[in-house]
Amino acid sequence: YPTIQEAVNQGDNNVVFVRAGVYDEINIHVTTSNNTIIGEVDKNGQLLTVLDAQRAGCGFQLWKPETTVANLVIENTSNGWPDNSGVWIHSESKNNTIVNCVFRRVRNAIFFDPGTDNSGMLIEDNRIYGYSYAGITLDSGWKYIIINNQFHMNSKRGAAIELRNNVTESLIEMNMISTGDGIEVFDSDRVLIQSNELTCDDRNAVDPTGLNRWQHNGYSDFEYPFHVYNIHPGITIDNRAHLAHSMMY
């Protein structure tokens, strides 16, 4: 197929292998279920497939459940609203996986529409460089797993990982965040945030409710308050920076 869009239009239960190269496509709509979109990787693990949105829109829009996006570089999304994300996941889409992707020069790397049907998302082993608004934004839903991602050279404003509007029963683990506002949790509960490294420019953590569990996270400062802003007093602060970093390699 000449374009990624034409390949993903072929129906449910397909694997779309995108060969090495730069693809100047925008707003690729995935309207079929149980599909895998995977880029090419060389023997050293280098990602060879690039989706360049040319500052004109977003990368992928996922509309149906059980889509996997893997081994892709997604870059240069629009800075406007709403077509500004590397991967935009709509509320009727669930049980998706985003793994081993690089996001560069995006407004949002991964953005979830609000919707209580969102569930079962795995976001793992991604590298996010140069977001201007937020890294990963989850808006309602449950059973998200965000594990072993890296966030570097990003905006000093905006969270690397933001949860809001009743995200529950989820895990944020072993992520490395060196810029931005770290991890922000609003109006959510029963989220386990553990073994992350936060060495951020402004603030490392926000969680006003105290309904979530924070443990074994490494922070950059060695004296209270560790750049922790508006966090519930019951949360344990661990100043052992590089804890997550040492576990990730």
CSV table of C-alpha atoms in Angstrom, one decimal:
chain,number,residue,atom,x,y,z
A,1,TYR,CA,0.0,0.0,0.0
A,2,PRO,CA,1.4,3.5,-0.8
A,3,THR,CA,0.3,5.0,2.5
A,4,ILE,CA,-0.1,3.9,6.1
A,5,GLN,CA,-3.8,5.1,6.0
A,6,GLU,CA,-4.6,2.8,3.1
A,7,ALA,CA,-3.0,-0.1,4.9
A,8,VAL,CA,-4.9,0.4,8.2
A,9,ASN,CA,-8.2,0.7,6.3
A,10,GLN,CA,-8.1,-2.9,5.2
A,11,GLY,CA,-10.2,-4.2,8.2
A,12,ASP,CA,-9.9,-5.9,11.6
A,13,ASN,CA,-7.3,-8.3,12.8
A,14,ASN,CA,-4.4,-7.2,10.7
A,15,VAL,CA,-0.7,-6.5,11.1
A,16,VAL,CA,0.5,-3.4,9.2
A,17,PHE,CA,4.3,-3.5,8.9
A,18,VAL,CA,5.6,0.0,7.9
A,19,ARG,CA,9.0,-0.2,6.2
A,20,ALA,CA,11.9,2.1,6.9
A,21,GLY,CA,11.5,5.6,5.7
A,22,VAL,CA,9.9,9.0,6.4
A,23,TYR,CA,6.1,9.1,5.9
A,24,ASP,CA,4.6,12.6,5.5
A,25,GLU,CA,1.1,11.7,6.7
A,26,ILE,CA,-1.3,13.4,9.2
A,27,ASN,CA,-4.3,12.3,11.1
A,28,ILE,CA,-4.2,8.6,10.3
A,29,HIS,CA,-7.5,7.3,11.5
A,30,VAL,CA,-7.6,3.8,12.8
A,31,THR,CA,-11.2,2.8,12.6
A,32,THR,CA,-10.8,-0.9,12.7
A,33,SER,CA,-10.2,-3.3,15.7
A,34,ASN,CA,-7.4,-5.6,16.9
A,35,ASN,CA,-4.7,-4.2,14.6
A,36,THR,CA,-1.0,-3.9,15.0
A,37,ILE,CA,0.9,-1.0,13.3
A,38,ILE,CA,4.6,-1.7,13.6
A,39,GLY,CA,7.7,0.1,12.2
A,40,GLU,CA,11.0,-1.3,11.2
A,41,VAL,CA,14.0,-1.7,13.5
A,42,ASP,CA,17.6,-2.4,12.7
A,43,LYS,CA,19.8,-5.0,14.4
A,44,ASN,CA,20.9,-2.5,17.0
A,45,GLY,CA,17.4,-1.5,18.0
A,46,GLN,CA,17.3,1.8,16.0
A,47,LEU,CA,13.9,2.8,14.9
A,48,LEU,CA,13.9,3.3,11.1
A,49,THR,CA,10.2,4.3,10.4
A,50,VAL,CA,9.3,8.0,10.9
A,51,LEU,CA,5.8,9.5,10.8
A,52,ASP,CA,6.2,13.2,10.2
A,53,ALA,CA,3.0,15.2,10.8
A,54,GLN,CA,4.6,18.4,9.3
A,55,ARG,CA,3.1,20.6,11.9
A,56,ALA,CA,-0.2,20.2,10.2
A,57,GLY,CA,-2.1,17.7,12.5
A,58,CYS,CA,-1.6,14.7,14.7
A,59,GLY,CA,-0.1,11.3,14.0
A,60,PHE,CA,-2.6,8.6,14.8
A,61,GLN,CA,-6.2,8.8,15.9
A,62,LEU,CA,-7.4,5.5,17.5
A,63,TRP,CA,-11.2,5.0,17.4
A,64,LYS,CA,-11.6,1.3,18.0
A,65,PRO,CA,-10.3,-1.1,20.7
A,66,GLU,CA,-7.2,-3.3,20.8
A,67,THR,CA,-4.8,-1.4,18.6
A,68,THR,CA,-1.0,-1.7,19.0
A,69,VAL,CA,1.4,1.0,17.8
A,70,ALA,CA,5.0,0.0,18.1
A,71,ASN,CA,8.5,0.8,16.9
A,72,LEU,CA,7.7,4.2,15.3
A,73,VAL,CA,9.1,7.7,15.5
A,74,ILE,CA,6.2,10.2,15.6
A,75,GLU,CA,7.2,13.8,15.2
A,76,ASN,CA,6.2,17.4,14.3
A,77,THR,CA,2.5,17.5,15.3
A,78,SER,CA,0.4,20.7,15.1
A,79,ASN,CA,0.6,23.0,18.1
A,80,GLY,CA,-3.2,23.8,17.8
A,81,TRP,CA,-6.2,22.1,19.2
A,82,PRO,CA,-7.4,19.3,18.9
A,83,ASP,CA,-5.1,17.8,16.2
A,84,ASN,CA,-1.9,18.0,18.1
A,85,SER,CA,-1.0,14.6,19.6
A,86,GLY,CA,1.3,11.9,18.5
A,87,VAL,CA,-1.4,9.4,19.3
A,88,TRP,CA,-4.9,10.6,20.1
A,89,ILE,CA,-7.0,7.9,21.7
A,90,HIS,CA,-10.8,8.5,21.5
A,91,SER,CA,-13.2,7.5,24.3
A,92,GLU,CA,-14.6,4.5,22.5
A,93,SER,CA,-11.2,3.0,22.1
A,94,LYS,CA,-9.7,0.7,24.8
A,95,ASN,CA,-7.2,-2.1,25.5
A,96,ASN,CA,-4.6,-0.4,23.3
A,97,THR,CA,-0.8,-0.7,23.5
A,98,ILE,CA,1.8,1.9,22.7
A,99,VAL,CA,5.3,0.5,23.0
A,100,ASN,CA,8.8,1.4,21.9
A,101,CYS,CA,8.0,4.6,20.1
A,102,VAL,CA,9.8,7.9,20.1
A,103,PHE,CA,7.9,11.2,20.1
A,104,ARG,CA,9.6,14.4,19.1
A,105,ARG,CA,8.4,17.9,18.8
A,106,VAL,CA,4.8,17.2,19.7
A,107,ARG,CA,2.2,19.2,21.7
A,108,ASN,CA,1.0,16.1,23.4
A,109,ALA,CA,2.7,12.7,22.9
A,110,ILE,CA,-0.3,10.6,23.9
A,111,PHE,CA,-3.7,12.0,24.7
A,112,PHE,CA,-6.9,10.3,25.9
A,113,ASP,CA,-10.3,11.7,25.3
A,114,PRO,CA,-12.4,11.6,28.5
A,115,GLY,CA,-14.7,8.6,28.7
A,116,THR,CA,-15.5,6.1,31.4
A,117,ASP,CA,-15.1,3.2,28.9
A,118,ASN,CA,-11.4,3.8,28.6
A,119,SER,CA,-9.6,0.9,30.1
A,120,GLY,CA,-6.7,-1.6,29.8
A,121,MET,CA,-4.1,0.7,28.2
A,122,LEU,CA,-0.4,-0.2,28.2
A,123,ILE,CA,2.1,2.5,27.5
A,124,GLU,CA,5.6,1.1,27.8
A,125,ASP,CA,9.2,1.8,26.7
A,126,ASN,CA,8.5,5.0,24.9
A,127,ARG,CA,10.9,8.1,24.7
A,128,ILE,CA,9.3,11.5,24.6
A,129,TYR,CA,11.4,14.6,23.6
A,130,GLY,CA,10.2,18.1,23.2
A,131,TYR,CA,6.5,18.2,24.1
A,132,SER,CA,5.2,21.7,24.4
A,133,TYR,CA,2.1,21.0,26.5
A,134,ALA,CA,2.1,17.5,28.1
A,135,GLY,CA,3.6,14.1,27.7
A,136,ILE,CA,0.9,11.5,28.5
A,137,THR,CA,-2.6,12.8,29.5
A,138,LEU,CA,-5.2,10.3,30.8
A,139,ASP,CA,-8.7,11.6,31.3
A,140,SER,CA,-10.9,9.2,33.3
A,141,GLY,CA,-10.9,5.4,32.9
A,142,TRP,CA,-9.2,2.5,34.7
A,143,LYS,CA,-6.5,-0.1,34.5
A,144,TYR,CA,-3.8,2.0,32.8
A,145,ILE,CA,-0.2,0.8,33.0
A,146,ILE,CA,2.5,3.4,32.3
A,147,ILE,CA,5.8,1.8,32.7
A,148,ASN,CA,9.5,2.4,31.8
A,149,ASN,CA,9.0,5.6,29.7
A,150,GLN,CA,11.4,8.5,29.4
A,151,PHE,CA,10.7,12.2,29.2
A,152,HIS,CA,13.6,14.6,28.3
A,153,MET,CA,14.1,18.1,26.9
A,154,ASN,CA,10.5,19.0,27.3
A,155,SER,CA,8.6,22.2,28.1
A,156,LYS,CA,9.1,23.5,31.7
A,157,ARG,CA,5.3,23.8,31.8
A,158,GLY,CA,3.0,20.9,31.6
A,159,ALA,CA,3.2,17.5,33.2
A,160,ALA,CA,5.1,14.5,31.8
A,161,ILE,CA,2.3,12.3,33.1
A,162,GLU,CA,-1.1,13.8,33.9
A,163,LEU,CA,-4.1,11.9,35.4
A,164,ARG,CA,-7.4,13.6,35.8
A,165,ASN,CA,-11.2,13.1,36.2
A,166,ASN,CA,-11.4,9.8,38.0
A,167,VAL,CA,-8.6,7.7,36.7
A,168,THR,CA,-8.5,4.6,39.0
A,169,GLU,CA,-6.8,1.2,39.5
A,170,SER,CA,-3.8,2.1,37.5
A,171,LEU,CA,0.0,1.8,37.7
A,172,ILE,CA,2.8,4.4,37.0
A,173,GLU,CA,6.1,2.7,37.4
A,174,MET,CA,9.8,3.1,36.6
A,175,ASN,CA,9.5,6.2,34.4
A,176,MET,CA,12.4,8.7,34.1
A,177,ILE,CA,11.3,12.3,34.0
A,178,SER,CA,14.0,15.0,33.7
A,179,THR,CA,12.0,18.0,32.5
A,180,GLY,CA,8.5,19.4,32.8
A,181,ASP,CA,6.2,19.2,35.9
A,182,GLY,CA,6.7,15.5,36.7
A,183,ILE,CA,3.6,13.5,37.6
A,184,GLU,CA,0.3,15.2,38.3
A,185,VAL,CA,-2.7,13.4,39.7
A,186,PHE,CA,-6.1,15.2,40.0
A,187,ASP,CA,-9.4,13.8,41.1
A,188,SER,CA,-8.2,10.2,40.8
A,189,ASP,CA,-7.8,7.3,43.3
A,190,ARG,CA,-6.2,3.9,43.8
A,191,VAL,CA,-3.3,4.7,41.5
A,192,LEU,CA,0.1,3.2,42.5
A,193,ILE,CA,3.0,5.5,41.6
A,194,GLN,CA,6.3,3.8,42.4
A,195,SER,CA,10.0,3.6,41.4
A,196,ASN,CA,9.9,6.6,39.2
A,197,GLU,CA,12.8,9.1,38.9
A,198,LEU,CA,11.8,12.7,38.9
A,199,THR,CA,14.5,15.3,38.4
A,200,CYS,CA,12.3,18.1,37.0
A,201,ASP,CA,12.7,21.8,36.4
A,202,ASP,CA,9.8,23.0,38.4
A,203,ARG,CA,7.9,20.6,40.5
A,204,ASN,CA,8.1,16.8,40.7
A,205,ALA,CA,4.7,15.7,42.0
A,206,VAL,CA,1.1,16.9,42.5
A,207,ASP,CA,-1.6,14.9,44.2
A,208,PRO,CA,-3.9,16.9,46.4
A,209,THR,CA,-6.3,14.0,47.3
A,210,GLY,CA,-4.0,11.6,49.1
A,211,LEU,CA,-6.1,8.7,47.7
A,212,ASN,CA,-3.2,7.2,45.7
A,213,ARG,CA,-0.1,5.4,46.8
A,214,TRP,CA,3.3,6.9,46.2
A,215,GLN,CA,6.4,4.7,47.1
A,216,HIS,CA,10.1,4.4,46.3
A,217,ASN,CA,10.2,7.3,43.9
A,218,GLY,CA,13.6,9.1,43.5
A,219,TYR,CA,13.6,12.9,43.6
A,220,SER,CA,16.4,15.4,42.6
A,221,ASP,CA,16.6,17.4,45.9
A,222,PHE,CA,18.0,16.3,49.2
A,223,GLU,CA,16.1,18.6,51.5
A,224,TYR,CA,12.4,19.0,52.1
A,225,PRO,CA,10.2,19.8,50.2
A,226,PHE,CA,11.9,18.1,47.2
A,227,HIS,CA,10.0,20.4,44.8
A,228,VAL,CA,6.8,18.5,45.7
A,229,TYR,CA,3.9,20.9,45.2
A,230,ASN,CA,0.4,20.6,46.6
A,231,ILE,CA,0.9,17.1,47.6
A,232,HIS,CA,-1.1,15.4,50.3
A,233,PRO,CA,0.9,15.3,53.6
A,234,GLY,CA,0.4,11.6,54.0
A,235,ILE,CA,2.5,10.8,50.9
A,236,THR,CA,6.0,9.4,51.7
A,237,ILE,CA,8.8,11.4,50.1
A,238,ASP,CA,11.9,9.4,49.2
A,239,ASN,CA,14.9,11.6,48.3
A,240,ARG,CA,17.0,8.8,46.8
A,241,ALA,CA,17.4,10.2,43.3
A,242,HIS,CA,18.4,7.8,40.5
A,243,LEU,CA,16.5,4.9,42.1
A,244,ALA,CA,14.4,4.3,39.1
A,245,HIS,CA,17.3,5.1,36.7
A,246,SER,CA,19.4,2.3,38.2
A,247,MET,CA,16.6,-0.2,37.8
A,248,MET,CA,15.8,0.7,34.2
A,249,TYR,CA,19.2,-0.3,32.7
